[in-house]
mmCIF file with all atom_site columns, C-alpha atoms in Angstrom:
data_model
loop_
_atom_site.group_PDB
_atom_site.id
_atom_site.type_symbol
_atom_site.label_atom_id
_atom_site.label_alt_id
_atom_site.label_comp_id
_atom_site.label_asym_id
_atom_site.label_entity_id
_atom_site.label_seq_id
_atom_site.pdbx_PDB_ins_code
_atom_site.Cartn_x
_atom_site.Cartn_y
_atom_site.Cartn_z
_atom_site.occupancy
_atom_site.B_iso_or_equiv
_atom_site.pdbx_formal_charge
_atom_site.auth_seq_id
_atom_site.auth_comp_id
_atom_site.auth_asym_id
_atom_site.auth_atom_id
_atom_site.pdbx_PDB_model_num
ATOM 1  C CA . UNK A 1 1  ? 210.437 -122.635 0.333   1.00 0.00 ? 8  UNK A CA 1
ATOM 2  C CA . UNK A 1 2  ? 210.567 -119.456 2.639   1.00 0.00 ? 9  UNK A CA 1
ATOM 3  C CA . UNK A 1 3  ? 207.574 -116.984 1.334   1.00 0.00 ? 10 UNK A CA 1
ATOM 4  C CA . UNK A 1 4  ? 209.225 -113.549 -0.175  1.00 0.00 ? 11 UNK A CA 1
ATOM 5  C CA . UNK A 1 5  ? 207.666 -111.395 2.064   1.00 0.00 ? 12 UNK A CA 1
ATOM 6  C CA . UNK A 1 6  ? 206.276 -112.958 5.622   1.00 0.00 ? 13 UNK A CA 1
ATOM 7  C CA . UNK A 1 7  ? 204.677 -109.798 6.394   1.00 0.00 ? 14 UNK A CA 1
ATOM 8  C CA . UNK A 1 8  ? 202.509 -109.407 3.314   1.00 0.00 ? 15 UNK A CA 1
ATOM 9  C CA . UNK A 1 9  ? 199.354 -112.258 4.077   1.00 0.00 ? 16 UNK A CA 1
ATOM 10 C CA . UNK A 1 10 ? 196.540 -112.946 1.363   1.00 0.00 ? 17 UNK A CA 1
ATOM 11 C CA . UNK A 1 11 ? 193.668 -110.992 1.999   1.00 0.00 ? 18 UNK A CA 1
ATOM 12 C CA . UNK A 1 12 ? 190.305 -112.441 3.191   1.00 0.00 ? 19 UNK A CA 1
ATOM 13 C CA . UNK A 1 13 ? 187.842 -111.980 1.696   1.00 0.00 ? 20 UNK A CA 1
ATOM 14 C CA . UNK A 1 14 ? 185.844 -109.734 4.245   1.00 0.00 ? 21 UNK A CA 1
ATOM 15 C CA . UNK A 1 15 ? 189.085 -107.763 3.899   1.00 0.00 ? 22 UNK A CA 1
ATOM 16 C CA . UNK A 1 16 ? 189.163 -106.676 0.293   1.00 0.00 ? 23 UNK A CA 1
ATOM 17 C CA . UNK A 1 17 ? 187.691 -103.706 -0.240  1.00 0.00 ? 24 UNK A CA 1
ATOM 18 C CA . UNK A 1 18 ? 183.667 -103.460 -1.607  1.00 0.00 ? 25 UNK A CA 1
ATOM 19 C CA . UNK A 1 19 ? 182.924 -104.302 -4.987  1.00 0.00 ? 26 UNK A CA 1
ATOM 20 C CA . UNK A 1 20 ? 179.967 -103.151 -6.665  1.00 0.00 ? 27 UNK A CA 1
ATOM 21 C CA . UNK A 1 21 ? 179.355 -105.555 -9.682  1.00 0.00 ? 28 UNK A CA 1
ATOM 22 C CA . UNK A 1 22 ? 177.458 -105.568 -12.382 1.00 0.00 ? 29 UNK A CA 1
ATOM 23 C CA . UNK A 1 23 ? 174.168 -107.694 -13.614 1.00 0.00 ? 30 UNK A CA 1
ATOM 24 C CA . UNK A 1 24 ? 176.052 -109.757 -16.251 1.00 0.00 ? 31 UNK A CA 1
ATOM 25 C CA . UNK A 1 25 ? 178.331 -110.986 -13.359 1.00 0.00 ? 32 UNK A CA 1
ATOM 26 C CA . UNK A 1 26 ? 175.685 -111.186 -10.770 1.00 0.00 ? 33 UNK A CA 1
ATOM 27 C CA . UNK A 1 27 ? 173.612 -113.579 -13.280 1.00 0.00 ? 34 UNK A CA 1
ATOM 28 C CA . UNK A 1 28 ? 177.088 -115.258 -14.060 1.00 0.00 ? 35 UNK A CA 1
ATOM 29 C CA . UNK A 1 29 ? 178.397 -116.182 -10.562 1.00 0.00 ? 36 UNK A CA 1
ATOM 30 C CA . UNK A 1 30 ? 174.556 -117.093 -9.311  1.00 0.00 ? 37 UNK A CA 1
ATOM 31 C CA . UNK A 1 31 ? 173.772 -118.821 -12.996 1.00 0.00 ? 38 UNK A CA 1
ATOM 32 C CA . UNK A 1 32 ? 169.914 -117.045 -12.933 1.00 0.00 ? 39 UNK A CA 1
ATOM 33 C CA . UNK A 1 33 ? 168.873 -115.264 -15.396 1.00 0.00 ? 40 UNK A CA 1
ATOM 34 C CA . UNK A 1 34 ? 168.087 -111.398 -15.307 1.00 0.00 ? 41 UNK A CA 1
ATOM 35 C CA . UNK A 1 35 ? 164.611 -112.082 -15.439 1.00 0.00 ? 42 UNK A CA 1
ATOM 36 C CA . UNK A 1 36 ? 164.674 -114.491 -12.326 1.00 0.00 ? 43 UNK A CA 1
ATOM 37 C CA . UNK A 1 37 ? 166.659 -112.315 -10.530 1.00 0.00 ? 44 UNK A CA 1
ATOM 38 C CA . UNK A 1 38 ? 164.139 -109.443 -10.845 1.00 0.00 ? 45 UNK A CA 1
ATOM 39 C CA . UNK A 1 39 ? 161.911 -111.595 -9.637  1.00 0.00 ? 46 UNK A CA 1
ATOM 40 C CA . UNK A 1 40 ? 163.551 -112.688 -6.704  1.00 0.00 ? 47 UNK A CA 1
ATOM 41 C CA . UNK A 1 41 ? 164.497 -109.516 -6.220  1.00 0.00 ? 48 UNK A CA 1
ATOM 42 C CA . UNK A 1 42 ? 160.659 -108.557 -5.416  1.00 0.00 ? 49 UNK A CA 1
ATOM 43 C CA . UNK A 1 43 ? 159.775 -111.281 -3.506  1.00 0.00 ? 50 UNK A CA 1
ATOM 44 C CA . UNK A 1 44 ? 162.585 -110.254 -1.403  1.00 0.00 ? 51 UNK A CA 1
ATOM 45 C CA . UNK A 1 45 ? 164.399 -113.318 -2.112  1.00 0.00 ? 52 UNK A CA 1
ATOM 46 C CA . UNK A 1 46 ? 167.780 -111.773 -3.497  1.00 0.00 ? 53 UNK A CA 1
ATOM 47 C CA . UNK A 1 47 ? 169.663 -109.169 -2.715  1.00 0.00 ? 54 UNK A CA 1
ATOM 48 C CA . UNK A 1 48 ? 168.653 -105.373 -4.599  1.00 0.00 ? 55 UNK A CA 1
ATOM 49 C CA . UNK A 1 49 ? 170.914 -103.113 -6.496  1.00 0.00 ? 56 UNK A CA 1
ATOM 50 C CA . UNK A 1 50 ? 172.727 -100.072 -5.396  1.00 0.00 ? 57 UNK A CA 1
ATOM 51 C CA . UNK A 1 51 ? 171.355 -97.333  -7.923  1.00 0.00 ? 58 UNK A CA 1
ATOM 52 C CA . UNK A 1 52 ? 174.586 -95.374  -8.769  1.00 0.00 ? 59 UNK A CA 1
ATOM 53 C CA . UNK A 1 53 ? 173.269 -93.496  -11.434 1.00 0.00 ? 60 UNK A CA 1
ATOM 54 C CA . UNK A 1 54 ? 169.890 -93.068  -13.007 1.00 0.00 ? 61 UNK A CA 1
ATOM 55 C CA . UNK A 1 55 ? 171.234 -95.378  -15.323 1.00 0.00 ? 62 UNK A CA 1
ATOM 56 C CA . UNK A 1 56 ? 173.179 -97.710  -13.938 1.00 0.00 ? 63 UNK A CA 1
ATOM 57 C CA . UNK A 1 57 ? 172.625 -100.357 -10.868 1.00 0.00 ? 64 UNK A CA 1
ATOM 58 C CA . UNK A 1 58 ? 175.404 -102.003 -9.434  1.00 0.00 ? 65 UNK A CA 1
ATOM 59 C CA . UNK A 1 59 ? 175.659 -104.866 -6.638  1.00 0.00 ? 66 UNK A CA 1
ATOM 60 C CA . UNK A 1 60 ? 177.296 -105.578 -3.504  1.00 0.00 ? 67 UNK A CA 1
ATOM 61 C CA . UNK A 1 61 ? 180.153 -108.608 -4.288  1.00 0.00 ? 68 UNK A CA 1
ATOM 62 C CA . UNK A 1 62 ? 179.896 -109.239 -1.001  1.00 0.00 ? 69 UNK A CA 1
ATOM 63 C CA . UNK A 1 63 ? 175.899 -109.566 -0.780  1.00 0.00 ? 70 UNK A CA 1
ATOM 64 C CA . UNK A 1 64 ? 176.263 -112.091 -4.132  1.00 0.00 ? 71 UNK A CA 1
ATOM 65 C CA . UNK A 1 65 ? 178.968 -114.124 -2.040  1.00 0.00 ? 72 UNK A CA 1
ATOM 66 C CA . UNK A 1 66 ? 176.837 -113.926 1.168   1.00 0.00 ? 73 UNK A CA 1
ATOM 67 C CA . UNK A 1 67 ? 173.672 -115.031 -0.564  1.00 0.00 ? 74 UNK A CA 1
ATOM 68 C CA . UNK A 1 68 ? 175.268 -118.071 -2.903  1.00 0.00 ? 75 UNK A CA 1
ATOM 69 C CA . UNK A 1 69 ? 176.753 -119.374 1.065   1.00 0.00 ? 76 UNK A CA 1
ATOM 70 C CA . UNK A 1 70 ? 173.129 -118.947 2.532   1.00 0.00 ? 77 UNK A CA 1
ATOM 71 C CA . UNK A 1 71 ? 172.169 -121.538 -0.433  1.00 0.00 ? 78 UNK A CA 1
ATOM 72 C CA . UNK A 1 72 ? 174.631 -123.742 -0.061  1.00 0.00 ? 79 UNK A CA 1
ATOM 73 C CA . UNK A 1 73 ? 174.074 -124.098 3.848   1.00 0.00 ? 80 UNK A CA 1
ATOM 74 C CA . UNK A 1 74 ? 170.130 -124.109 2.913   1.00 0.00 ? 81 UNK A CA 1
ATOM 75 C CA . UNK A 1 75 ? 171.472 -127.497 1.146   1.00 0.00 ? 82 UNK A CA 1
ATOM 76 C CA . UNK A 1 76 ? 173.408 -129.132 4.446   1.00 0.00 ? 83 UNK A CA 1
ATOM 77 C CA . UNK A 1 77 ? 172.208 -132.478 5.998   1.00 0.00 ? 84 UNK A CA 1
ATOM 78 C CA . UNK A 1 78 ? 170.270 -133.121 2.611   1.00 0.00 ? 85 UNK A CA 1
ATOM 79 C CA . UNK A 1 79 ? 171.926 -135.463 -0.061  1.00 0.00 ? 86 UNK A CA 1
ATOM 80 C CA . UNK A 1 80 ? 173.120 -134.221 -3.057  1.00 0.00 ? 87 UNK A CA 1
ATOM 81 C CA . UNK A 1 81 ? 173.938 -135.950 -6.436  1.00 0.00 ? 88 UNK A CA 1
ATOM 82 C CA . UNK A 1 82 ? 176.749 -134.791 -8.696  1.00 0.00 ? 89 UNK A CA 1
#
């Protein structure tokens, strides 16, 4: 099956445009807690918030990716159990 249009390609991600999400999807995709990400966040273990407003703080998508791969490699050679 021929594709419908072989000049249109799927993006990559580094290719999308920026994202800035909010904490209830941060917490999601990572699975921590707001709480635990706060904390991170001051040891300087997780990426900080873009302040947008003096109300509202949004983060990078691509910072949340970035950070959930440096885990996962942080877990390579060592054996896992499913």
């Amino acid at each position: 099956m021929a594709d419908p249009n072989p000049h249109e390609r799927p993006l990559d991600f580094a290719d999308r445009p920026e994202r800035l999400i909010k904490l209830e999807e941060v917490s999601r995709r990572v699975g921590l807690g707001k709480s635990m990400i706060y904390q991170m966040i001051k040891e300087g273990r997780f990426p900080r918030p873009y302040k947008i407003s003096p109300f509202a703080s949004r983060w990078s998508e691509q910072e949340i990716v970035a950070w959930i791969s440096d885990v996962k490699d942080g877990f390579e050679g060592k054996k896992r159990k499913f």
